Tab-separated table of C-alpha atoms in Angstrom:
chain	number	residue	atom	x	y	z
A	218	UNK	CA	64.038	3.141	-56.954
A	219	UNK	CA	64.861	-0.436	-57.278
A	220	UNK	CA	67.406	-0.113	-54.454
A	221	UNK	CA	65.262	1.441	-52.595
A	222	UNK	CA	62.558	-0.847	-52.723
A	223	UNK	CA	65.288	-3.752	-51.719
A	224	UNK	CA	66.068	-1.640	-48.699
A	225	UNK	CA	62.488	-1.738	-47.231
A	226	UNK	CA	61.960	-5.388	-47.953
A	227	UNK	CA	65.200	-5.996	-46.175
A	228	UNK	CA	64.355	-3.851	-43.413
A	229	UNK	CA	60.899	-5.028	-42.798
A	230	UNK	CA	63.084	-8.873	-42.497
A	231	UNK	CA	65.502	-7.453	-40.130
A	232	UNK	CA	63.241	-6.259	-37.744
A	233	UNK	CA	60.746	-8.950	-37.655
A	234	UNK	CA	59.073	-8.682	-34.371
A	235	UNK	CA	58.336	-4.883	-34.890
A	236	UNK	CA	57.344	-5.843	-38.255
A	237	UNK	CA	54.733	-8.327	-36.559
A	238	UNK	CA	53.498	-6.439	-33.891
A	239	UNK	CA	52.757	-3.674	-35.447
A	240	UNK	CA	50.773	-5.683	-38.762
A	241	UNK	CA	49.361	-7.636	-36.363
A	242	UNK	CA	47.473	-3.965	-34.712
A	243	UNK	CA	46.819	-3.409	-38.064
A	244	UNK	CA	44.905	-6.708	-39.292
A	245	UNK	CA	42.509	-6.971	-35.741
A	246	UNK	CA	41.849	-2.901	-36.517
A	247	UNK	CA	40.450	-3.909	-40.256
A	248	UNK	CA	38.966	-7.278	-39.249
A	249	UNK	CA	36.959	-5.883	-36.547
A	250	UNK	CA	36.140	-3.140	-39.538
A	251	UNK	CA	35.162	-5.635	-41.334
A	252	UNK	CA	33.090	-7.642	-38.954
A	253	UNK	CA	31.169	-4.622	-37.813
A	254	UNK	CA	29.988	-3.305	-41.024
A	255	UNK	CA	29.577	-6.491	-42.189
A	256	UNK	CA	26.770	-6.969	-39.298
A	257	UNK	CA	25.333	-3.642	-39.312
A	258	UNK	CA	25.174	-4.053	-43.389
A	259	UNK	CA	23.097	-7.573	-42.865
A	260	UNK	CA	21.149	-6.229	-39.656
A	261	UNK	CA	19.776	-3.113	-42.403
A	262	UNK	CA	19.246	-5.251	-45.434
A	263	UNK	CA	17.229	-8.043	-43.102
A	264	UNK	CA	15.268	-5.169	-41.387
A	265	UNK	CA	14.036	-3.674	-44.516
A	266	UNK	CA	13.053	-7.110	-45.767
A	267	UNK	CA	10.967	-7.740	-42.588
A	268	UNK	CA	9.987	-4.410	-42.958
A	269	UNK	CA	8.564	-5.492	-46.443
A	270	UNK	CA	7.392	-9.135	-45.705
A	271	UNK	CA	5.225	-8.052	-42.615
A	272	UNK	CA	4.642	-4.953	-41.443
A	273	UNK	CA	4.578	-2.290	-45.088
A	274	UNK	CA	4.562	-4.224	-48.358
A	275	UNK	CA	6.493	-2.335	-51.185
A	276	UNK	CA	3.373	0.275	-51.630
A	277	UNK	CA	0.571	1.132	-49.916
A	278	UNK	CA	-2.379	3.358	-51.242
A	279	UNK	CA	-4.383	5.943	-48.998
A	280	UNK	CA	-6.995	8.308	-49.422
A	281	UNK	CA	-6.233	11.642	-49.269
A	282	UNK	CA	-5.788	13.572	-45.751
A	283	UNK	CA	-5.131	9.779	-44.360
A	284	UNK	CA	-1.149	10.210	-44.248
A	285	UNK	CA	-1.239	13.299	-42.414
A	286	UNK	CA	-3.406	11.802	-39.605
A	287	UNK	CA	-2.258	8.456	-39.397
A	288	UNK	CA	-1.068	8.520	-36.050
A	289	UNK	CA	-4.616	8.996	-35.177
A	290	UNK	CA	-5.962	5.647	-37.045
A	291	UNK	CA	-8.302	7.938	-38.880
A	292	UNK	CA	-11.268	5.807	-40.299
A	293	UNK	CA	-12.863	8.474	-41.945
A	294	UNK	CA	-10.029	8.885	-44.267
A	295	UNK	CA	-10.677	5.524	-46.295
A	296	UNK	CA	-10.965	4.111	-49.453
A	297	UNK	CA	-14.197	3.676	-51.064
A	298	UNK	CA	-15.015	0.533	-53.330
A	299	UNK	CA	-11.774	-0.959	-53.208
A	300	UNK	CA	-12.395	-3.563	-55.466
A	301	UNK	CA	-12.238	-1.228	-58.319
A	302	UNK	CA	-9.076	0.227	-57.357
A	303	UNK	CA	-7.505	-3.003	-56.612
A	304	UNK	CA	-8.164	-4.301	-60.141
A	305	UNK	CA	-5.940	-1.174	-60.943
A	306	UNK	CA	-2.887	-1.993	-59.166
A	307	UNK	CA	-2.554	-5.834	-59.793
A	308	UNK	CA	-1.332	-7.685	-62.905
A	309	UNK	CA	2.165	-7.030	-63.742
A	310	UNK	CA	2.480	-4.549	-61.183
A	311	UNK	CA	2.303	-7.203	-58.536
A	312	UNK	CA	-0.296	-8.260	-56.202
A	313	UNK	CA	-2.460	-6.179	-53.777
A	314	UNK	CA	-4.575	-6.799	-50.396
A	315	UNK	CA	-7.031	-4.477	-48.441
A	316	UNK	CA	-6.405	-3.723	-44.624
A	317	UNK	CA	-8.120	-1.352	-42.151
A	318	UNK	CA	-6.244	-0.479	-39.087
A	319	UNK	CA	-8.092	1.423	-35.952
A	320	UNK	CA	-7.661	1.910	-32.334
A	321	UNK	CA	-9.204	0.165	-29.854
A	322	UNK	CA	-9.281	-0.281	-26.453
A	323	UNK	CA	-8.254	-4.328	-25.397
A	324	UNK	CA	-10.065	-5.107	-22.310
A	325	UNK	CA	-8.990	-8.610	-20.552
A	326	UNK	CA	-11.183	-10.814	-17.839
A	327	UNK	CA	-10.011	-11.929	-15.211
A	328	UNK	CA	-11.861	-15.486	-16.154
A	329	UNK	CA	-8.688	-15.898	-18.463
A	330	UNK	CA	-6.307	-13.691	-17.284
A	331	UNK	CA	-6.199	-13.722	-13.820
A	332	UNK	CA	-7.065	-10.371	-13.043
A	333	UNK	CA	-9.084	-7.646	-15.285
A	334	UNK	CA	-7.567	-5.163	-17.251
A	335	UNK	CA	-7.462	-3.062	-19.835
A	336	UNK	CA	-4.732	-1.494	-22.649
A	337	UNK	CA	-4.919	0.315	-25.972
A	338	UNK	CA	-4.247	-1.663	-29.238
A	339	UNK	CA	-3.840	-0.910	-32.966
A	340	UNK	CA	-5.789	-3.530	-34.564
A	341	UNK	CA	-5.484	-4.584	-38.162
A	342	UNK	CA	-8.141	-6.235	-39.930
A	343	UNK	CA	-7.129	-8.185	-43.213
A	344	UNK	CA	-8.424	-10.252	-46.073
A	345	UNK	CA	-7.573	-13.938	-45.192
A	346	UNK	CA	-8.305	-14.583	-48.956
A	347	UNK	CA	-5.229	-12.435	-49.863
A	348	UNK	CA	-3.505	-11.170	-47.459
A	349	UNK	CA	-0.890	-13.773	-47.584
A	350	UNK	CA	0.166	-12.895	-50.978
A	351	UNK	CA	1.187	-9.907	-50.144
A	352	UNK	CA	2.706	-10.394	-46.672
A	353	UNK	CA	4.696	-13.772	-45.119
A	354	UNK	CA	2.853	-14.886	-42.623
A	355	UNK	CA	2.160	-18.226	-43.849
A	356	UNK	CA	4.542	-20.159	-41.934
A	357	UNK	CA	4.900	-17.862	-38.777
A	358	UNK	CA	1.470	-19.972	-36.599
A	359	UNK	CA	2.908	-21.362	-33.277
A	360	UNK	CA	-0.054	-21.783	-31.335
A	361	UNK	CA	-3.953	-22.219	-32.646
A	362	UNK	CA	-5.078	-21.274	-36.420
A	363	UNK	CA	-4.862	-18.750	-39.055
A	364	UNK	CA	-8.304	-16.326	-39.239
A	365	UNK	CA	-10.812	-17.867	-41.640
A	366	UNK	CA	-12.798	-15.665	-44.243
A	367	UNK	CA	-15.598	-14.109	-42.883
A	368	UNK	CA	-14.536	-15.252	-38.828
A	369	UNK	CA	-16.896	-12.883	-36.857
A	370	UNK	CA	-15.318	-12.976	-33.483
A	371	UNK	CA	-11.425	-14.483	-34.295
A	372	UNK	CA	-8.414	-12.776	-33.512
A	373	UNK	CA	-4.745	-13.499	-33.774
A	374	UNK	CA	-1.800	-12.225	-31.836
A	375	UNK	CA	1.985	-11.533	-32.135
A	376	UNK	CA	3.775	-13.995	-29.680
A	377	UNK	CA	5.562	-11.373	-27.859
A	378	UNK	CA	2.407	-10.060	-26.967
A	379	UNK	CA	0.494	-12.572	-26.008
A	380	UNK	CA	3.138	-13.358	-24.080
A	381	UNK	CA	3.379	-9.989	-22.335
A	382	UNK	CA	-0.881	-10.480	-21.346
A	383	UNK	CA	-0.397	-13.465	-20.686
A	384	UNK	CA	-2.739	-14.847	-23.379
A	385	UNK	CA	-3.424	-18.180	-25.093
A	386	UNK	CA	-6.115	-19.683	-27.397
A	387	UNK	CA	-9.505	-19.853	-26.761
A	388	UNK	CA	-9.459	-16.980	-24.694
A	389	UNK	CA	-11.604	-14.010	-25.190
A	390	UNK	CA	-11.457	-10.170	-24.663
A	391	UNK	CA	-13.980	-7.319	-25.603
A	392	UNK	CA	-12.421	-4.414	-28.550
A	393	UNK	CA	-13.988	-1.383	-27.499
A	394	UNK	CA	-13.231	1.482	-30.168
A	395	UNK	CA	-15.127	3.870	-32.439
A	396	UNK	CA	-16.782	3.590	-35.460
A	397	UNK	CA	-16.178	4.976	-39.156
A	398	UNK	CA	-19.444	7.365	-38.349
A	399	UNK	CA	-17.837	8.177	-34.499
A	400	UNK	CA	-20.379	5.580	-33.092
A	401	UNK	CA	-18.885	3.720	-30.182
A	402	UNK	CA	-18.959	-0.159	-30.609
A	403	UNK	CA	-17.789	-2.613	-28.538
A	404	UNK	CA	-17.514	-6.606	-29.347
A	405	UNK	CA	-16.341	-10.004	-27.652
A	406	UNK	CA	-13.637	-11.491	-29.923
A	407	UNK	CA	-11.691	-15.007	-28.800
A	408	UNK	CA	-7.989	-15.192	-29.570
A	409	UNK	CA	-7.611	-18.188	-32.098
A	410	UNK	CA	-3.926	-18.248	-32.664
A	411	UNK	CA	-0.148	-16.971	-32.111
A	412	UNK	CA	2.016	-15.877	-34.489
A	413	UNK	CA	5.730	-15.783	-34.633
A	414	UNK	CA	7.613	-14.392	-37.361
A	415	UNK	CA	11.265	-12.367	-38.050
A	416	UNK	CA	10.114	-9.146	-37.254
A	417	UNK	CA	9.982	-8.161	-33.802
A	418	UNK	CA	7.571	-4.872	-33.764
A	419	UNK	CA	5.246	-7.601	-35.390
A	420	UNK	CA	5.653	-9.690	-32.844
A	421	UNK	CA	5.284	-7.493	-29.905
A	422	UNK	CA	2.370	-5.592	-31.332
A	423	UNK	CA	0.176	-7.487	-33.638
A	424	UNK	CA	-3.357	-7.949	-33.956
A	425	UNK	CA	-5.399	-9.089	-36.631
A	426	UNK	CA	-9.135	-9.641	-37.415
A	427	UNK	CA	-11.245	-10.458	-40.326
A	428	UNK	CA	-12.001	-7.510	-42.440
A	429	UNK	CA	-15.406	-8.632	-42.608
A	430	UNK	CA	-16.139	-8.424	-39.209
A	431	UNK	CA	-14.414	-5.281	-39.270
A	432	UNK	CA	-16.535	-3.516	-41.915
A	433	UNK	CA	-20.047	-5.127	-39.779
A	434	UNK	CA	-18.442	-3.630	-36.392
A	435	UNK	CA	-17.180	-0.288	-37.395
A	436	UNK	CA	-19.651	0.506	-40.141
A	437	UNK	CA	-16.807	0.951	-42.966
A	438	UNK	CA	-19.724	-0.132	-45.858
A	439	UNK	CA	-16.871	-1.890	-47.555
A	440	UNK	CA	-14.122	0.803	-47.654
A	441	UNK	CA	-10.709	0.408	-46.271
A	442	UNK	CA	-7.886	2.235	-45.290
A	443	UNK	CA	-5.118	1.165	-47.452
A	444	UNK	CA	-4.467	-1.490	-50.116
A	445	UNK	CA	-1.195	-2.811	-49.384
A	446	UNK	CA	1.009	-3.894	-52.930
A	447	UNK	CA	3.429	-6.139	-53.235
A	448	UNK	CA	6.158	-5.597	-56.253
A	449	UNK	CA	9.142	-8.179	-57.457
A	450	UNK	CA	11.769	-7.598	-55.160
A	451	UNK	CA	14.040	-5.540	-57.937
A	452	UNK	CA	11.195	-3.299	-59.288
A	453	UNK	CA	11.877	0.703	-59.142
A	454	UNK	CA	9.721	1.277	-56.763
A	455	UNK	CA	9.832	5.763	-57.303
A	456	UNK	CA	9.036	4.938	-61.142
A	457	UNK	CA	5.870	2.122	-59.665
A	458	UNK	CA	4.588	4.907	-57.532
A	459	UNK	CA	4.475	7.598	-60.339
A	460	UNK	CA	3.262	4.942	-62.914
A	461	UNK	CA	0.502	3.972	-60.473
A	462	UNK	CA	-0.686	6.919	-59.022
A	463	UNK	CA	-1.391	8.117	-62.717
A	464	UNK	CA	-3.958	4.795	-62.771
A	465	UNK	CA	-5.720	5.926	-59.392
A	466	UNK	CA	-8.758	8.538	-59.819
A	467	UNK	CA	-8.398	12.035	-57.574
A	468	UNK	CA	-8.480	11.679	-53.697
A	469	UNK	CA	-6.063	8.542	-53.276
A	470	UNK	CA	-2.302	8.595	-53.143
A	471	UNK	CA	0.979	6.073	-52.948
A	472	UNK	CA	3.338	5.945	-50.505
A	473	UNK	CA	7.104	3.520	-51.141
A	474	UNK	CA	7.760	1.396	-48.148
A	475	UNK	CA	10.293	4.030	-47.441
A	476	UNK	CA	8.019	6.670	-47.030
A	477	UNK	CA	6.122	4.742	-44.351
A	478	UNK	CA	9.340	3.589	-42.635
A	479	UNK	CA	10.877	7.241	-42.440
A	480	UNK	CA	11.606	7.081	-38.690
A	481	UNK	CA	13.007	3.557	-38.564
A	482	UNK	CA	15.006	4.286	-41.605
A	483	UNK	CA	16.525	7.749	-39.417
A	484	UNK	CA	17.137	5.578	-36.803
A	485	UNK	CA	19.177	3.445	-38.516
A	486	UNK	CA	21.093	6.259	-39.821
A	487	UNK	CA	21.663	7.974	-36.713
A	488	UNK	CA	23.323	4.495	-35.502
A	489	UNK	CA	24.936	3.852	-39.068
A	490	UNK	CA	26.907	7.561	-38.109
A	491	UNK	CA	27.759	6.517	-34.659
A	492	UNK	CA	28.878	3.340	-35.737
A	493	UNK	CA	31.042	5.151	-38.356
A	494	UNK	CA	32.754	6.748	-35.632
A	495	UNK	CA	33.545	3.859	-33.558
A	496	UNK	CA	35.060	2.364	-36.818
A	497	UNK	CA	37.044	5.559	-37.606
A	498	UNK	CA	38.454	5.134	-33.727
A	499	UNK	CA	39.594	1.932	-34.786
A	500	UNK	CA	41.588	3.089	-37.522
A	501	UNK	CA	43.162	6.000	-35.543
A	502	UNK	CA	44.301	3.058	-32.859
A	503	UNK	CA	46.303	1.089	-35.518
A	504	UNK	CA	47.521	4.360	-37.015
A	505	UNK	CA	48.795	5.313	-33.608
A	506	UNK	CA	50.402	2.089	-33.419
A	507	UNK	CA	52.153	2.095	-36.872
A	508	UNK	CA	53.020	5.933	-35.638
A	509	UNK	CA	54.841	4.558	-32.555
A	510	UNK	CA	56.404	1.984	-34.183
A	511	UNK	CA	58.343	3.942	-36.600
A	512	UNK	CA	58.865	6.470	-34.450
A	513	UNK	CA	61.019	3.636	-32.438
A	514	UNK	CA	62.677	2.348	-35.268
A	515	UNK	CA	63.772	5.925	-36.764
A	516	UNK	CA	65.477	6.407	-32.908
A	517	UNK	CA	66.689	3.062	-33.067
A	518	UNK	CA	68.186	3.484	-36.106
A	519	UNK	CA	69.216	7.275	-36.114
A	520	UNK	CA	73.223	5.879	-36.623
A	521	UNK	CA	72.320	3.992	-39.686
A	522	UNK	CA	70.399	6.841	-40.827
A	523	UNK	CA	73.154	9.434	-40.120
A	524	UNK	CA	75.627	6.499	-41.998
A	525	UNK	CA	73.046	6.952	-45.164
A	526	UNK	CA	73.345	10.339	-45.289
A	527	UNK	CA	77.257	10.735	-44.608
A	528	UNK	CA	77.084	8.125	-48.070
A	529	UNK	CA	75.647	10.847	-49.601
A	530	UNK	CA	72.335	8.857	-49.952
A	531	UNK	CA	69.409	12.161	-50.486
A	532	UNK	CA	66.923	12.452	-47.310
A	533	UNK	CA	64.372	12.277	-50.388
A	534	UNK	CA	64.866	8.314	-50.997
A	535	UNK	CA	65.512	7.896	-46.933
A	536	UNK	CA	61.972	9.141	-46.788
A	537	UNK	CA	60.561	7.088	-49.341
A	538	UNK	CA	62.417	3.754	-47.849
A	539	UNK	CA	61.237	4.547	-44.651
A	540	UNK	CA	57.754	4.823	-46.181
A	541	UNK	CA	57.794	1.908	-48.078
A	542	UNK	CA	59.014	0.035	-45.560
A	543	UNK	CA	55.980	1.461	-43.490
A	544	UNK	CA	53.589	0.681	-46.317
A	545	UNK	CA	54.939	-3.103	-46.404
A	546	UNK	CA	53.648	-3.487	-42.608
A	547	UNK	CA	50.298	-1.970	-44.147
A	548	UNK	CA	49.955	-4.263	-46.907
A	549	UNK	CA	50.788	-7.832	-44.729
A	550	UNK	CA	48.455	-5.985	-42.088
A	551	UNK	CA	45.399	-5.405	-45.080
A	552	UNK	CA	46.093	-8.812	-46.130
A	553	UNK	CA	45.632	-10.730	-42.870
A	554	UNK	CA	43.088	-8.393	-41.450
A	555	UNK	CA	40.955	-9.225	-44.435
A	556	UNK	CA	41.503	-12.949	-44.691
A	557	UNK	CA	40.608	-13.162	-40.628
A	558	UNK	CA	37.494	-10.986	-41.376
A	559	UNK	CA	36.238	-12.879	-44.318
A	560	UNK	CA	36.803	-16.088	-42.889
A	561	UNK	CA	34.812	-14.880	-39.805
A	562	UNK	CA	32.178	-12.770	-42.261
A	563	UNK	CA	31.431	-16.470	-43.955
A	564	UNK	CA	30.210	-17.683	-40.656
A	565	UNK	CA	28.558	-14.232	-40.278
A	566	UNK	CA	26.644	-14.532	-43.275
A	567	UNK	CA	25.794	-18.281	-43.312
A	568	UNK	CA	25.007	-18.897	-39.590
A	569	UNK	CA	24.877	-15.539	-37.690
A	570	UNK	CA	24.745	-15.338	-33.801
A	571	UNK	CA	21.442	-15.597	-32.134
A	572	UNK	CA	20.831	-12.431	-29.940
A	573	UNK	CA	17.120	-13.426	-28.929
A	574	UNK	CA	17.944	-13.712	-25.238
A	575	UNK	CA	18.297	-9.697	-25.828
A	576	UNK	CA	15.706	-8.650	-28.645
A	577	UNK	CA	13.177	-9.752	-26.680
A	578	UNK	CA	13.293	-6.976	-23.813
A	579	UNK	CA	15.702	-4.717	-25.660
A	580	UNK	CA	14.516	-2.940	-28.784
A	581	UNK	CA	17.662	-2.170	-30.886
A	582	UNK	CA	15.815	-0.473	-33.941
A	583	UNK	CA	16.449	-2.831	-36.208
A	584	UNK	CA	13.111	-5.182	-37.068
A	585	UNK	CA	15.362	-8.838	-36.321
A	586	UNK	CA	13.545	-10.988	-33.695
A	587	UNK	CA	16.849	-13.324	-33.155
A	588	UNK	CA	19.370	-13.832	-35.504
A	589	UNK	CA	21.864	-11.472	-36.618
A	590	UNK	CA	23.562	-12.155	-39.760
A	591	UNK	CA	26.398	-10.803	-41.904
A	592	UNK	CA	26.601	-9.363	-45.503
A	593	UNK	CA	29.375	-9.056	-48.000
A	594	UNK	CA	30.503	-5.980	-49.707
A	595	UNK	CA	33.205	-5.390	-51.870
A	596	UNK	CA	34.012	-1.959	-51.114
A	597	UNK	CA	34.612	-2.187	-47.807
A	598	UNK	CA	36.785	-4.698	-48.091
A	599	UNK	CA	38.961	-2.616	-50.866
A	600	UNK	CA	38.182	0.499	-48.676
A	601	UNK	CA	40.007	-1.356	-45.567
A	602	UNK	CA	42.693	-2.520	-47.947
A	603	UNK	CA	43.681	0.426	-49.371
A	604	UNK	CA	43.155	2.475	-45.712
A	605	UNK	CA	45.673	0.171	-44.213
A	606	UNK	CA	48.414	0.642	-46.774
A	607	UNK	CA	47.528	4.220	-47.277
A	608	UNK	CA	47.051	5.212	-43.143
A	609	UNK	CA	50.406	3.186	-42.232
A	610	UNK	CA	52.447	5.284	-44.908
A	611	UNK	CA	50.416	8.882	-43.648
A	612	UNK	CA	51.699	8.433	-40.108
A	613	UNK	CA	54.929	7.284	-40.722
A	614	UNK	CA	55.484	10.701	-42.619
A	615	UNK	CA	55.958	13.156	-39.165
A	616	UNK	CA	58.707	10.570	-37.486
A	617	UNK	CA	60.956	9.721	-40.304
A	618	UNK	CA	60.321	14.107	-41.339
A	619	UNK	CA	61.284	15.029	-37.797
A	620	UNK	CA	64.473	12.055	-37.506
A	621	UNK	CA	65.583	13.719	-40.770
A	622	UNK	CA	66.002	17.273	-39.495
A	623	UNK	CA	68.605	16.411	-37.273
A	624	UNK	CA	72.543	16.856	-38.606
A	625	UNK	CA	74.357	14.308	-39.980
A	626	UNK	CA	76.999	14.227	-36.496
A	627	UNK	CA	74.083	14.513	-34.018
A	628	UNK	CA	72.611	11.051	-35.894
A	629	UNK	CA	76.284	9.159	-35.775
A	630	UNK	CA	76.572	10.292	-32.063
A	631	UNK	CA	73.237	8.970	-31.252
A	632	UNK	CA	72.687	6.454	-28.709
């Protein structure tokens, strides 16, 4: 075995340029490996986060029948005397806000706009008192003020939005929308200030009012439709449901972040799996190339390998020299493809690249506004290790087994 192992070495030293080439298909294959996952790992873990931080908290209580309307807004569906059920859910569990959301119609004056016009909005109205203890929108202003407790007739908007109505402080449009009782209502509210934060459905979609002025407007009589918890970022959050759900009376149930972000969280699978393929086509292109290059250097070498055999030298420990010799251009191809992708993946991870210039009319699924940054993991980088070794031996297998079949006189006559 020793001898055998001498043989590769030697080999992979005579034939240096092969030996380079083909490593060299090998390392860009598992740095671009790598890189990818490394990006689509960071893009997940940030969207969740800003999934978290600003548009679902880590749990979110509803009344009962709520969840399976909610694409309707329903306010008759809400929670009464929140105040006692909030008291319920804070403490050690973490801290909790109430929110109402409804639709509205958003109709614009030409005074300020330019021209009239009219859309339809999901508005959220929130506690100013507390809603930044649960969500991170304290240092997101760009334009204007934050909402003030009790504000009447203040509203805030996401920058991307405000952008796309043309918008700015000070001016005003008129919320037209239903009330909890189905009474139509219809009120003047002035936009006080922009908002700008990491998550771009936030940005491109956000509305907020005070949830006083809600409950006057749409006759709520102080009930909400959710209270919105946040939980230390590590908590279980299946075993915080169950534990609080068995503190809340009959008619209300808890949802996990998770369960409110079920279609951005299939999305992200669905491109997770194509992603997976485009990675798995990388790893058939450097297998082809390791393929091809041994293929060449059985041909190439078919009178030394006829020589080995006439020595009386078994076609079992040709095989396995050929094959080690295969798995040596694996192992100096896993070991610079992962040095060039960490060293890139640490400029991943600590700077990113800024892709604003296309999140901003492109919606990729993933809730980043800008910045795209890296993340490390461990496995992949011993999954791309051992791949390389492992695929460059596989495909080297069919060559050298098909070189071998061939009679010892056929090989010396070869040219």
């Amino acid at each position: 075995m020793k001898f055998i192992l001498q043989l590769a070495v030697k080999n992979l030293s005579r034939y240096k340029r092969r030996t380079i080439i083909t490593a060299v298909a090998i390392a860009v294959g598992l740095m671009m490996y790598i890189i990818v996952d490394s990006i689509l790992r960071g893009a997940s873990l940030e969207s969740m986060r800003n999934l978290r931080w600003y548009e679902t908290a880590s749990l979110r209580v509803y009344a009962e029948g709520y969840w399976e309307d909610r694409a309707f807004l329903p306010l008759e569906n809400s929670i009464e005397d929140p105040a006692s059920i909030m008291s319920l859910v804070e403490g050690e569990q973490g801290v909790a806000t109430v929110r109402t959301t409804f639709a509205a119609e958003m109709i614009l004056y030409s005074d300020d706009f330019g021209e009239n016009g009219n859309m339809n909005v999901k508005v959220t109205a929130i506690d100013p008192t507390q809603d930044f203890e649960v969500y991170r929108f304290e240092d997101t202003l760009v334009e204007g003020r934050f909402l003030e407790p009790g504000e009447m007739d203040g509203l805030l908007l996401g920058s991307w939005f405000a952008e796309d109505i043309g918008a700015e402080v000070g001016y005003w449009v008129t919320l037209l929308t239903r009330g909890k009782g189905g009474f139509y209502e219809a009120f003047d509210m002035q936009i006080v200030g922009i908002v700008n934060c990491p998550n771009p459905n936030v940005n491109r979609t956000l509305i907020m009012m005070d949830i006083a002025a809600a409950d006057t407007y749409l006759g709520m009589e102080n009930s909400v439709t959710s209270i919105d918890i946040l939980l230390p970022e590590k908590t279980d959050l299946e075993l915080a449901k169950v534990a609080i759900q068995a503190k809340l009376p009959e008619g209300l149930e808890v949802f996990t972040w998770k369960d409110l972000a079920q279609d951005y969280l299939a999305i992200v699978g669905a491109k997770q799996g194509g992603t997976g393929m485009i990675l798995f086509l990388v790893f058939i292109i450097a297998a082809v190339g390791v393929s091809n290059t041994m293929l060449m250097a059985m041909y190439e070498r078919m009178r030394e390998l006829g020589m080995m055999r006439a020595l009386g030298m078994r076609d079992r420990d040709i095989l396995l020299s050929f094959l080690f010799e295969a798995g040596g251009i694996g192992l100096i191809g896993s070991v610079v493809g992962i040095a060039l992708g960490s060293l890139v993946n640490i400029y991943l991870v600590n700077t990113g690249f800024d892709f604003g210039f296309m999140f901003r009319n492109m919606d990729i699924g993933f809730r980043i506004s800008s910045v795209m940054r890296g993340a490390w993991s461990l496995s992949t980088i011993l999954k791309a290790f051992s791949a390389g070794i492992f695929l460059s031996m596989l495909v080297a297998v069919l060559p050298i087994r098909r070189a071998l079949k061939l009679d010892i006189p056929t090989c010396l006559h070869h040219q």
